[in-house]
């Protein structure tokens, strides 16, 4: 029944960094950083998201898929074949790693959407992709979309994050944005799909905390066609961003004003224009307000955002070295991989936002390291 | 002395308090022929009857003169006022005054009665009268009181309390004829008789009868009858005491004439209390109105004026509260009126001896009489005093639960707001 | 110097709001108890005879009801009329107080009080009876007892 | 005249030792139960007249009185309790419909009592409302699905004009009770308390007394089938307009204020002659269909120049969900649902007790239906009908309500003991009466304070519960059924309510 589910509740560690100049680095740094916070996870899940990893396929949707059985793969591929142009597919590279047991079938597809189909369905391309992801996750038993964005990918598994990184050979990818997560679930045994990050299109999110408003956030998003099937509040956060940023075209700054809204006591004292704007955001997006303790990092194609809940019930620290911005639960996780010029504690609800420079300004890279 | 006050009763004390409201420092002397600390004359009947002890005769504390910084000169009368010289003479000594108040009160009126002089015959206006009468009463069994007015009946009450048989002789056809209408008098008379008082009306004493030793044996009435008695009280009334004022040659008629600031015809000489005539605001005439509250009020007003703060005295009207042995009676303003311009509302109950009457003129109350049920009579006094239009609730005036609840809202609020 | 000479302008009284006086007369009950010997409501009513008098009177002309008691006037006519000195305005509290021991029950005060705020108390001899503002209590008993906050103490000072 | 077979419902016991014959009971009883016999110096009671309002008990200064259900009883019977027998006797004697006041008293399942709330433990911290902000501010009105806010020089700027909204500082309002049903003093108390508490009160269908225009910013004015006191100025005096179609206590039934209650002030306010019965027809005679309703909604919006929300109130009936959907689509800015337990000044007993449904089920169904149709944002959902405490309110909000109306609870805070005699006009507590001797019993100063206290107390409790859940803004609870679990409900009930059973 529609109201039946079990919500994810987890503590966790998270870290992430972004080079605004699109200078890419391999996965060693992010692994070191997250491993520094192994205390915060319990081996029930770890995961990464990386942006800029598929320059050769930067215009294709990179679907990272998990299949718990081969039937699911077959059904899914039939579905994909029917709805997409499959540019390329193959097993996502992994290596046998201690601490990673019983892996599912992990497959990668580079997909494109037929313009004709979109035209026939009178559908926005990204909505079309979202619908497909929703369908696969909800309707095909044993199939799970790990990520579905362009020039990015999510890598997640049950295990400590370091092991997960080795398993997926992250040392072989190069990315300008890396985010990572180590999980400490309290209520459900870890499963591969339940590890972070959660993604939709090129949104990826790692999350530390519990969203007490989950019940209404979920019902709210359902009204707009989102199907929260994964029983986690991280998922609704990802969808919420998708709706606010992509569909409603709000800027990241404004979207964070809605989901981690300032208190009325602050809003009421603002000048008229700001007060009106923030009031309207709360009036309209009240059901999207994220309530409860959280810190999360959102990765997307143009940048990265770190944010805390409105009363900072979870730790979040930010740092900068050159043009690289770091966000993590703990300062040590940053100092493990950088010697920052500046370290600060964002206040409750205050987003730390980094945007990539437009592509033309970014440093040209000579080669791709991806071995597909 | 800045201020000299002759008289140590209600008007005199009122004057002291009035002066001190305005002038905290001026010197004041108060002179009285009586030697007592200021006491309440109306209490003498209670004293006589043993209802009030000596220490309660004083209506101001023992410290009064000190508190108000007054020099009391008691026990000697003022013999002469020298208006031109601004002096008064006491015991042969001249005292200079800045302002003078004459508050010499009233004197008992004693008609010509044969054989009056001698022992066992008393008037009844001063404490010493009461003391003497009480002493005489100790060995007396029967008393005759000549006069059925206020003083006579209060004396009667005192004598009754001492266990004497009392006969009241009243010239008029009823008791209290100067303050009560016929109906109320009749109720009062019935009450007196029920107390064992012998009431003789329409007659008065022609002669006091004495035995060979000069002791009183009774009185012979004009009508020829004889009443046996051991003591005689002459209590016909009081008249303004103007003897002293005459020495200053101030204008007088029945009483001393004063202006609205209570000053006599002589500069710096004021007069107040039972010795003066004041304006009766209901009857629109000047007359002596010898009652306690009026005396005090006049004294206080005179004091304020003497101290240099002009304050007009608007006049007053008669009112009396008298209770003789459990029958309280209050009359305010007019107690009787004849003529088409007066509207009279009354009700009575013979069994409970209650009686209520109001007299209305031009929709204003001008008089009220209450016998027995007197509890909220003061409201009526207020209405009379302020000449409030009572048209809207006229018929409630004599109802059993008369009170502010029957007033029109605006009037009620106005009168209760203060 | 003549310290007591100047009369006080301090004034304190219990005022009723007739808009919310519900005519329950609990003020009268409380007044009786407060002026009883035992200060116990059941004894005051059922055992003390004669019963203490209420110094507050609820006037009624339905639907109108309001409680009324001594207004503790600036220049109290009752004190002017009192020939015994039993009634006086207390300069400290502004209350018009009555000394039962001095009173002889001449009813001059009853005659002159424009509010009808003084009653005759015929218990143990006769004497006037009037609101004393319950000066020994934190607030007048009637005010404390009013269930609808229709009674309150008004205080003004010169 | 034959003997009445109706028995006394209450027994009046007087402790003669404690009784002081002060006659306060006699003066306080508007049903004339108590009387004093001066000759015997005794108080007597006519128990037949006692309605059990407890006024005398409360006012007796010696607490000499006890009023309790009359102990004499007929033989107990499962199908024939005394209530049933009494009703039959009454009807046999009068030949009339039975009238009652307040809401359903049969005790249909109160779902609130079968719902329990959640709290945080370990994985997410609870929040201490004494130390952290806890927000109850609520907006009533149509919201767009999205809003355009842009950053200009780093500051957010609103580019979308929002429809009018009511701002409530707490998600509780005072429900519709008309001047006529309740007294002037009670209206005033409600208006002032709503103003002091930053919320609204509702005029009901009695119009708005001129004296209360000053509380307009905290007033929801009602437009009901009788159209009493409805004119342009009235509509614009309030902060919002509510079209009343139905009332939870008497769905499908009109209203009736008897002529005796229509005094001069009510006559002026309602715009009807003094002494005439104020009859509200069962339907609005200009609304026989949803499209008619739409016309009225927009007529009213025109009248208030689209500056105030216009909503529609319906009784919770079987197809409330569909009706509510229609109302939202017809343009209403808010929908008010009034449940079976909602109060009334007068209703046929049978209707009161058996027509409609509990608000919990209606609310759950309507909220879900509007969400399924994707129009939940298009209108606010206000619910009413017997809210007794702050947890009822919290549960309603978790089920999906934007705000609740409290009516009976508000009156109880003013003294109402639910004696159910409102329709007699003799309310001994001075609440549902126009008798000037009785209306004084509510002192508006005290009334305002008590109502304000009630809202404050409930708000504090709501904050405490929210904090316990780890939530610091009411909007994160609204429709958040995850914080509800049921106890002892069957599968169908769980399904309608959209909640899991405790333990799941």
CSV table of N, CA, C and O in Angstrom, one decimal, chain B residues 20-21 24-25 40 42-43 46 52 55-56 58-60 67-69 292-293 296-297 300 319-321 323 328 330-332 372 374-379 381-382 403-405 409 412-413 415-418, chain C residues 1-7 11 13 15 18-19 57 59-61 64 66 68 71 75 79-85 87 101-102 104-120 122 126:
chain,number,residue,atom,x,y,z
B,20,UNK,N,-6.7,75.2,58.9
B,20,UNK,CA,-5.5,74.4,58.7
B,20,UNK,C,-5.4,73.8,57.3
B,20,UNK,O,-4.3,73.4,56.9
B,21,UNK,N,-6.5,73.7,56.7
B,21,UNK,CA,-6.4,73.2,55.3
B,21,UNK,C,-5.7,74.2,54.4
B,21,UNK,O,-5.0,73.8,53.4
B,24,UNK,N,-1.1,76.5,57.4
B,24,UNK,CA,-0.5,75.6,58.4
B,24,UNK,C,0.2,76.2,59.5
B,24,UNK,O,0.6,75.6,60.5
B,25,UNK,N,0.4,77.5,59.5
B,25,UNK,CA,1.3,78.1,60.5
B,25,UNK,C,0.7,79.2,61.3
B,25,UNK,O,1.2,79.5,62.4
B,40,UNK,N,-19.1,66.5,72.3
B,40,UNK,CA,-20.3,66.5,71.4
B,40,UNK,C,-21.5,66.8,72.2
B,40,UNK,O,-21.9,65.9,73.0
B,42,UNK,N,-24.6,66.8,71.3
B,42,UNK,CA,-25.8,65.9,71.1
B,42,UNK,C,-25.6,64.6,71.9
B,42,UNK,O,-26.6,63.9,72.1
B,43,UNK,N,-24.4,64.4,72.4
B,43,UNK,CA,-24.2,63.1,73.1
B,43,UNK,C,-24.7,63.2,74.6
B,43,UNK,O,-24.7,62.2,75.3
B,46,UNK,N,-27.2,60.7,75.6
B,46,UNK,CA,-26.6,59.3,75.8
B,46,UNK,C,-25.8,59.2,77.1
B,46,UNK,O,-25.9,58.2,77.7
B,52,UNK,N,-23.1,56.5,77.0
B,52,UNK,CA,-21.8,56.9,76.6
B,52,UNK,C,-21.1,57.3,77.9
B,52,UNK,O,-21.6,58.1,78.7
B,55,UNK,N,-15.2,59.3,78.5
B,55,UNK,CA,-14.1,59.3,77.5
B,55,UNK,C,-14.6,59.3,76.0
B,55,UNK,O,-13.9,59.7,75.1
B,56,UNK,N,-15.9,58.9,75.9
B,56,UNK,CA,-16.4,58.9,74.5
B,56,UNK,C,-17.2,60.2,74.2
B,56,UNK,O,-17.9,60.3,73.2
B,58,UNK,N,-15.9,63.0,73.7
B,58,UNK,CA,-15.1,63.8,72.9
B,58,UNK,C,-15.2,63.4,71.4
B,58,UNK,O,-14.9,62.2,71.2
B,59,UNK,N,-15.5,64.3,70.5
B,59,UNK,CA,-15.6,63.9,69.1
B,59,UNK,C,-14.3,64.1,68.4
B,59,UNK,O,-14.2,63.9,67.2
B,60,UNK,N,-13.3,64.6,69.1
B,60,UNK,CA,-11.9,64.7,68.5
B,60,UNK,C,-11.0,64.2,69.5
B,60,UNK,O,-11.2,64.3,70.7
B,67,UNK,N,-2.3,68.6,67.8
B,67,UNK,CA,-2.2,68.2,66.4
B,67,UNK,C,-2.4,69.4,65.5
B,67,UNK,O,-1.7,69.5,64.5
B,68,UNK,N,-3.3,70.2,65.9
B,68,UNK,CA,-3.7,71.3,65.0
B,68,UNK,C,-3.0,72.7,65.4
B,68,UNK,O,-3.4,73.7,64.9
B,69,UNK,N,-2.2,72.5,66.4
B,69,UNK,CA,-1.4,73.7,66.9
B,69,UNK,C,-2.4,74.8,67.3
B,69,UNK,O,-2.3,75.9,66.7
B,292,UNK,N,-26.1,69.8,63.7
B,292,UNK,CA,-24.7,69.5,63.8
B,292,UNK,C,-23.9,69.6,62.5
B,292,UNK,O,-23.0,70.3,62.4
B,293,UNK,N,-24.3,68.8,61.4
B,293,UNK,CA,-23.6,68.9,60.2
B,293,UNK,C,-23.5,70.3,59.6
B,293,UNK,O,-22.4,70.7,59.1
B,296,UNK,N,-20.9,72.3,61.6
B,296,UNK,CA,-19.5,71.9,61.3
B,296,UNK,C,-19.1,72.5,59.9
B,296,UNK,O,-18.1,73.1,59.7
B,297,UNK,N,-20.0,72.3,58.9
B,297,UNK,CA,-19.8,72.8,57.6
B,297,UNK,C,-19.6,74.3,57.5
B,297,UNK,O,-18.7,74.8,56.8
B,300,UNK,N,-16.2,75.1,59.1
B,300,UNK,CA,-15.1,74.8,58.2
B,300,UNK,C,-15.0,75.8,57.1
B,300,UNK,O,-13.9,76.3,56.7
B,319,UNK,N,-32.3,68.9,58.2
B,319,UNK,CA,-32.4,67.5,58.2
B,319,UNK,C,-32.2,67.0,59.6
B,319,UNK,O,-31.4,67.6,60.4
B,320,UNK,N,-32.9,65.9,60.0
B,320,UNK,CA,-32.7,65.4,61.3
B,320,UNK,C,-32.8,63.9,61.3
B,320,UNK,O,-33.6,63.3,60.6
B,321,UNK,N,-32.0,63.4,62.2
B,321,UNK,CA,-32.1,62.0,62.4
B,321,UNK,C,-32.3,61.8,63.9
B,321,UNK,O,-31.5,62.3,64.7
B,323,UNK,N,-33.5,59.0,66.9
B,323,UNK,CA,-34.0,57.7,67.3
B,323,UNK,C,-34.3,57.7,68.8
B,323,UNK,O,-33.4,58.1,69.6
B,328,UNK,N,-36.1,54.6,64.7
B,328,UNK,CA,-35.3,55.6,64.0
B,328,UNK,C,-36.1,56.4,63.0
B,328,UNK,O,-37.0,55.9,62.4
B,330,UNK,N,-35.8,59.7,60.1
B,330,UNK,CA,-35.0,60.7,59.4
B,330,UNK,C,-35.9,61.6,58.6
B,330,UNK,O,-36.8,61.1,57.9
B,331,UNK,N,-35.7,62.9,58.7
B,331,UNK,CA,-36.4,63.8,57.8
B,331,UNK,C,-35.4,64.7,57.2
B,331,UNK,O,-34.5,65.1,57.8
B,332,UNK,N,-35.6,64.9,55.9
B,332,UNK,CA,-34.7,65.7,55.2
B,332,UNK,C,-35.5,66.8,54.4
B,332,UNK,O,-36.5,66.4,53.8
B,372,UNK,N,-38.6,54.4,60.7
B,372,UNK,CA,-38.2,52.9,60.9
B,372,UNK,C,-37.3,52.4,59.7
B,372,UNK,O,-36.3,51.9,59.9
B,374,UNK,N,-35.1,53.4,57.4
B,374,UNK,CA,-34.3,54.6,57.0
B,374,UNK,C,-33.0,54.2,56.3
B,374,UNK,O,-32.2,55.1,55.9
B,375,UNK,N,-32.9,52.9,55.9
B,375,UNK,CA,-31.5,52.5,55.5
B,375,UNK,C,-30.8,53.3,54.4
B,375,UNK,O,-29.7,53.5,54.4
B,376,UNK,N,-31.6,53.6,53.4
B,376,UNK,CA,-30.9,54.3,52.3
B,376,UNK,C,-31.3,55.7,52.1
B,376,UNK,O,-31.3,56.3,51.0
B,377,UNK,N,-31.7,56.3,53.3
B,377,UNK,CA,-32.2,57.7,53.2
B,377,UNK,C,-31.2,58.7,52.7
B,377,UNK,O,-31.6,59.7,52.1
B,378,UNK,N,-29.9,58.4,52.9
B,378,UNK,CA,-28.9,59.3,52.4
B,378,UNK,C,-28.9,59.5,50.9
B,378,UNK,O,-28.6,60.6,50.4
B,379,UNK,N,-29.4,58.5,50.2
B,379,UNK,CA,-29.5,58.7,48.7
B,379,UNK,C,-30.4,59.9,48.4
B,379,UNK,O,-30.2,60.7,47.6
B,381,UNK,N,-31.2,62.3,50.5
B,381,UNK,CA,-30.5,63.6,50.9
B,381,UNK,C,-29.7,64.1,49.7
B,381,UNK,O,-29.7,65.3,49.4
B,382,UNK,N,-28.9,63.2,49.1
B,382,UNK,CA,-28.1,63.6,48.0
B,382,UNK,C,-28.9,64.2,46.8
B,382,UNK,O,-28.6,65.2,46.2
B,403,UNK,N,-33.0,52.2,45.5
B,403,UNK,CA,-31.5,52.3,45.4
B,403,UNK,C,-31.1,52.8,44.1
B,403,UNK,O,-32.0,53.1,43.2
B,404,UNK,N,-29.9,52.7,43.8
B,404,UNK,CA,-29.4,53.2,42.5
B,404,UNK,C,-29.8,52.4,41.3
B,404,UNK,O,-29.8,52.8,40.2
B,405,UNK,N,-30.2,51.1,41.6
B,405,UNK,CA,-30.6,50.3,40.5
B,405,UNK,C,-31.8,50.8,39.8
B,405,UNK,O,-32.0,50.5,38.6
B,409,UNK,N,-29.7,54.9,33.6
B,409,UNK,CA,-28.3,54.5,33.5
B,409,UNK,C,-27.4,55.7,33.6
B,409,UNK,O,-26.4,55.7,34.4
B,412,UNK,N,-27.3,57.2,37.0
B,412,UNK,CA,-26.6,56.3,38.0
B,412,UNK,C,-25.1,56.3,37.8
B,412,UNK,O,-24.4,56.5,38.8
B,413,UNK,N,-24.7,56.3,36.6
B,413,UNK,CA,-23.2,56.3,36.3
B,413,UNK,C,-22.6,57.6,36.8
B,413,UNK,O,-21.6,57.7,37.4
B,415,UNK,N,-23.7,59.6,39.1
B,415,UNK,CA,-23.7,59.7,40.6
B,415,UNK,C,-22.8,58.7,41.3
B,415,UNK,O,-22.3,58.9,42.4
B,416,UNK,N,-22.5,57.6,40.6
B,416,UNK,CA,-21.7,56.6,41.3
B,416,UNK,C,-20.2,56.7,40.8
B,416,UNK,O,-19.4,56.0,41.4
B,417,UNK,N,-20.0,57.5,39.8
B,417,UNK,CA,-18.7,57.6,39.2
B,417,UNK,C,-17.7,58.3,40.1
B,417,UNK,O,-16.5,58.0,40.1
B,418,UNK,N,-18.2,59.2,40.9
B,418,UNK,CA,-17.3,60.0,41.7
B,418,UNK,C,-16.6,59.2,42.8
B,418,UNK,O,-17.0,58.2,43.2
C,1,UNK,N,5.1,71.1,63.9
C,1,UNK,CA,4.0,71.9,63.2
C,1,UNK,C,2.8,71.1,63.0
C,1,UNK,O,2.8,69.9,63.1
C,2,UNK,N,1.7,71.7,62.6
C,2,UNK,CA,0.4,71.0,62.5
C,2,UNK,C,0.5,70.0,61.4
C,2,UNK,O,0.0,70.2,60.3
C,3,UNK,N,0.9,68.8,61.8
C,3,UNK,CA,1.1,67.8,60.7
C,3,UNK,C,-0.2,67.2,60.3
C,3,UNK,O,-0.3,66.8,59.1
C,4,UNK,N,-1.1,67.0,61.2
C,4,UNK,CA,-2.3,66.3,60.8
C,4,UNK,C,-3.4,67.2,60.2
C,4,UNK,O,-4.5,66.7,59.9
C,5,UNK,N,-3.0,68.4,60.1
C,5,UNK,CA,-4.1,69.4,59.7
C,5,UNK,C,-4.5,69.2,58.3
C,5,UNK,O,-5.7,69.3,58.0
C,6,UNK,N,-3.6,69.0,57.4
C,6,UNK,CA,-4.0,69.0,56.0
C,6,UNK,C,-4.7,67.7,55.7
C,6,UNK,O,-4.2,66.6,56.0
C,7,UNK,N,-5.8,67.8,55.1
C,7,UNK,CA,-6.6,66.6,54.8
C,7,UNK,C,-6.0,65.8,53.6
C,7,UNK,O,-5.5,66.4,52.7
C,11,UNK,N,-7.2,58.4,47.9
C,11,UNK,CA,-8.5,57.8,47.9
C,11,UNK,C,-8.5,56.4,47.3
C,11,UNK,O,-7.8,56.1,46.3
C,13,UNK,N,-11.1,52.8,46.9
C,13,UNK,CA,-12.4,52.3,47.1
C,13,UNK,C,-12.6,51.1,46.2
C,13,UNK,O,-11.8,50.9,45.3
C,15,UNK,N,-14.7,49.4,43.4
C,15,UNK,CA,-15.6,49.8,42.3
C,15,UNK,C,-16.2,48.6,41.7
C,15,UNK,O,-15.6,47.6,41.6
C,18,UNK,N,-20.7,47.2,36.4
C,18,UNK,CA,-22.1,46.6,36.3
C,18,UNK,C,-22.2,45.8,35.1
C,18,UNK,O,-23.1,45.0,35.0
C,19,UNK,N,-21.4,46.0,34.1
C,19,UNK,CA,-21.5,45.2,32.9
C,19,UNK,C,-21.2,43.7,33.1
C,19,UNK,O,-21.6,42.9,32.3
C,57,UNK,N,-23.6,46.0,49.3
C,57,UNK,CA,-24.9,45.7,49.0
C,57,UNK,C,-25.0,45.5,47.5
C,57,UNK,O,-24.6,46.3,46.7
C,59,UNK,N,-27.2,45.8,44.5
C,59,UNK,CA,-28.4,46.3,44.1
C,59,UNK,C,-28.9,45.6,42.8
C,59,UNK,O,-28.1,45.2,42.0
C,60,UNK,N,-30.2,45.5,42.7
C,60,UNK,CA,-30.7,44.6,41.6
C,60,UNK,C,-31.9,45.3,41.0
C,60,UNK,O,-32.8,45.8,41.7
C,61,UNK,N,-31.9,45.3,39.7
C,61,UNK,CA,-33.1,45.6,38.9
C,61,UNK,C,-32.9,44.9,37.6
C,61,UNK,O,-32.4,45.4,36.7
C,64,UNK,N,-30.1,44.4,35.4
C,64,UNK,CA,-29.0,45.2,36.1
C,64,UNK,C,-28.7,44.7,37.5
C,64,UNK,O,-29.6,44.5,38.3
C,66,UNK,N,-25.5,45.4,40.5
C,66,UNK,CA,-24.1,45.9,40.8
C,66,UNK,C,-23.9,45.9,42.3
C,66,UNK,O,-24.9,46.1,43.1
C,68,UNK,N,-22.5,47.7,45.6
C,68,UNK,CA,-22.2,49.1,46.0
C,68,UNK,C,-21.8,49.1,47.5
C,68,UNK,O,-22.4,48.4,48.3
C,71,UNK,N,-17.9,54.8,49.2
C,71,UNK,CA,-17.0,55.2,48.2
C,71,UNK,C,-15.8,55.8,48.8
C,71,UNK,O,-14.9,56.3,48.0
C,75,UNK,N,-14.1,64.0,50.7
C,75,UNK,CA,-14.6,64.8,51.8
C,75,UNK,C,-15.8,64.2,52.3
C,75,UNK,O,-16.9,64.6,52.0
C,79,UNK,N,-18.4,61.8,57.8
C,79,UNK,CA,-17.5,62.2,58.9
C,79,UNK,C,-17.9,63.6,59.3
C,79,UNK,O,-17.7,64.0,60.5
C,80,UNK,N,-18.4,64.4,58.4
C,80,UNK,CA,-18.8,65.8,58.8
C,80,UNK,C,-20.0,65.7,59.7
C,80,UNK,O,-20.1,66.4,60.7
C,81,UNK,N,-20.9,64.8,59.4
C,81,UNK,CA,-22.1,64.7,60.1
C,81,UNK,C,-21.9,64.0,61.5
C,81,UNK,O,-22.7,64.1,62.4
C,82,UNK,N,-20.9,63.2,61.6
C,82,UNK,CA,-20.7,62.3,62.7
C,82,UNK,C,-20.5,63.2,64.0
C,82,UNK,O,-19.5,63.9,64.1
C,83,UNK,N,-21.3,63.1,65.0
C,83,UNK,CA,-21.2,63.9,66.1
C,83,UNK,C,-20.4,63.3,67.2
C,83,UNK,O,-20.1,63.9,68.2
C,84,UNK,N,-20.0,62.0,67.0
C,84,UNK,CA,-19.2,61.4,68.0
C,84,UNK,C,-17.7,61.3,67.6
C,84,UNK,O,-16.9,60.9,68.4
C,85,UNK,N,-17.4,61.6,66.3
C,85,UNK,CA,-16.0,61.4,65.9
C,85,UNK,C,-15.7,59.9,65.5
C,85,UNK,O,-14.6,59.6,65.3
C,87,UNK,N,-16.6,58.3,62.9
C,87,UNK,CA,-16.3,58.2,61.5
C,87,UNK,C,-15.2,59.2,61.1
C,87,UNK,O,-15.3,60.4,61.5
C,101,UNK,N,-16.7,51.6,68.8
C,101,UNK,CA,-16.8,51.8,70.2
C,101,UNK,C,-17.3,53.2,70.5
C,101,UNK,O,-17.9,53.5,71.5
C,102,UNK,N,-17.0,54.2,69.6
C,102,UNK,CA,-17.5,55.5,69.8
C,102,UNK,C,-18.9,55.7,69.4
C,102,UNK,O,-19.6,56.6,69.9
C,104,UNK,N,-22.8,55.9,68.6
C,104,UNK,CA,-23.9,55.7,69.4
C,104,UNK,C,-25.2,55.3,68.6
C,104,UNK,O,-26.3,55.2,69.2
C,105,UNK,N,-25.0,55.3,67.3
C,105,UNK,CA,-26.1,54.9,66.5
C,105,UNK,C,-27.1,56.0,66.3
C,105,UNK,O,-28.3,55.8,66.5
C,106,UNK,N,-26.7,57.2,66.0
C,106,UNK,CA,-27.6,58.4,65.8
C,106,UNK,C,-28.1,58.4,64.4
C,106,UNK,O,-29.0,59.2,64.1
C,107,UNK,N,-27.4,57.7,63.5
C,107,UNK,CA,-27.8,57.6,62.1
C,107,UNK,C,-27.7,58.9,61.3
C,107,UNK,O,-28.3,59.0,60.2
C,108,UNK,N,-26.9,59.8,61.8
C,108,UNK,CA,-26.7,61.0,61.0
C,108,UNK,C,-25.9,60.6,59.7
C,108,UNK,O,-26.2,61.2,58.7
C,109,UNK,N,-25.0,59.7,59.9
C,109,UNK,CA,-24.3,59.2,58.7
C,109,UNK,C,-25.2,58.6,57.7
C,109,UNK,O,-25.0,58.8,56.5
C,110,UNK,N,-26.1,57.8,58.2
C,110,UNK,CA,-27.1,57.1,57.3
C,110,UNK,C,-27.9,58.2,56.5
C,110,UNK,O,-28.1,58.1,55.3
C,111,UNK,N,-28.1,59.3,57.2
C,111,UNK,CA,-28.9,60.4,56.7
C,111,UNK,C,-28.2,61.1,55.6
C,111,UNK,O,-28.8,61.6,54.6
C,112,UNK,N,-26.9,61.2,55.7
C,112,UNK,CA,-26.1,62.1,54.7
C,112,UNK,C,-25.4,61.3,53.7
C,112,UNK,O,-24.9,61.9,52.7
C,113,UNK,N,-25.2,60.0,53.8
C,113,UNK,CA,-24.4,59.3,52.8
C,113,UNK,C,-25.1,59.2,51.5
C,113,UNK,O,-26.2,58.5,51.4
C,114,UNK,N,-24.7,59.9,50.4
C,114,UNK,CA,-25.4,59.9,49.2
C,114,UNK,C,-25.4,58.6,48.5
C,114,UNK,O,-26.1,58.5,47.5
C,115,UNK,N,-24.7,57.6,48.9
C,115,UNK,CA,-24.6,56.3,48.3
C,115,UNK,C,-25.5,55.3,49.0
C,115,UNK,O,-25.6,54.2,48.5
C,116,UNK,N,-26.0,55.7,50.2
C,116,UNK,CA,-26.7,54.7,51.0
C,116,UNK,C,-25.7,53.6,51.4
C,116,UNK,O,-26.1,52.5,51.5
C,117,UNK,N,-24.5,54.0,51.6
C,117,UNK,CA,-23.4,53.0,51.9
C,117,UNK,C,-23.2,52.7,53.4
C,117,UNK,O,-22.3,51.9,53.7
C,118,UNK,N,-24.1,53.2,54.2
C,118,UNK,CA,-23.9,52.9,55.6
C,118,UNK,C,-25.2,52.2,56.1
C,118,UNK,O,-26.3,52.7,55.9
C,119,UNK,N,-25.0,51.1,56.8
C,119,UNK,CA,-26.2,50.4,57.4
C,119,UNK,C,-26.2,50.5,58.9
C,119,UNK,O,-25.2,50.8,59.5
C,120,UNK,N,-27.3,50.2,59.4
C,120,UNK,CA,-27.5,50.1,60.9
C,120,UNK,C,-27.1,48.7,61.3
C,120,UNK,O,-27.7,47.7,60.7
C,122,UNK,N,-27.5,46.4,64.4
C,122,UNK,CA,-28.3,46.4,65.6
C,122,UNK,C,-27.8,45.3,66.6
C,122,UNK,O,-28.4,45.0,67.6
C,126,UNK,N,-26.3,49.4,69.2
C,126,UNK,CA,-26.4,49.8,67.8
C,126,UNK,C,-25.3,50.6,67.4
C,126,UNK,O,-24.7,51.4,68.1
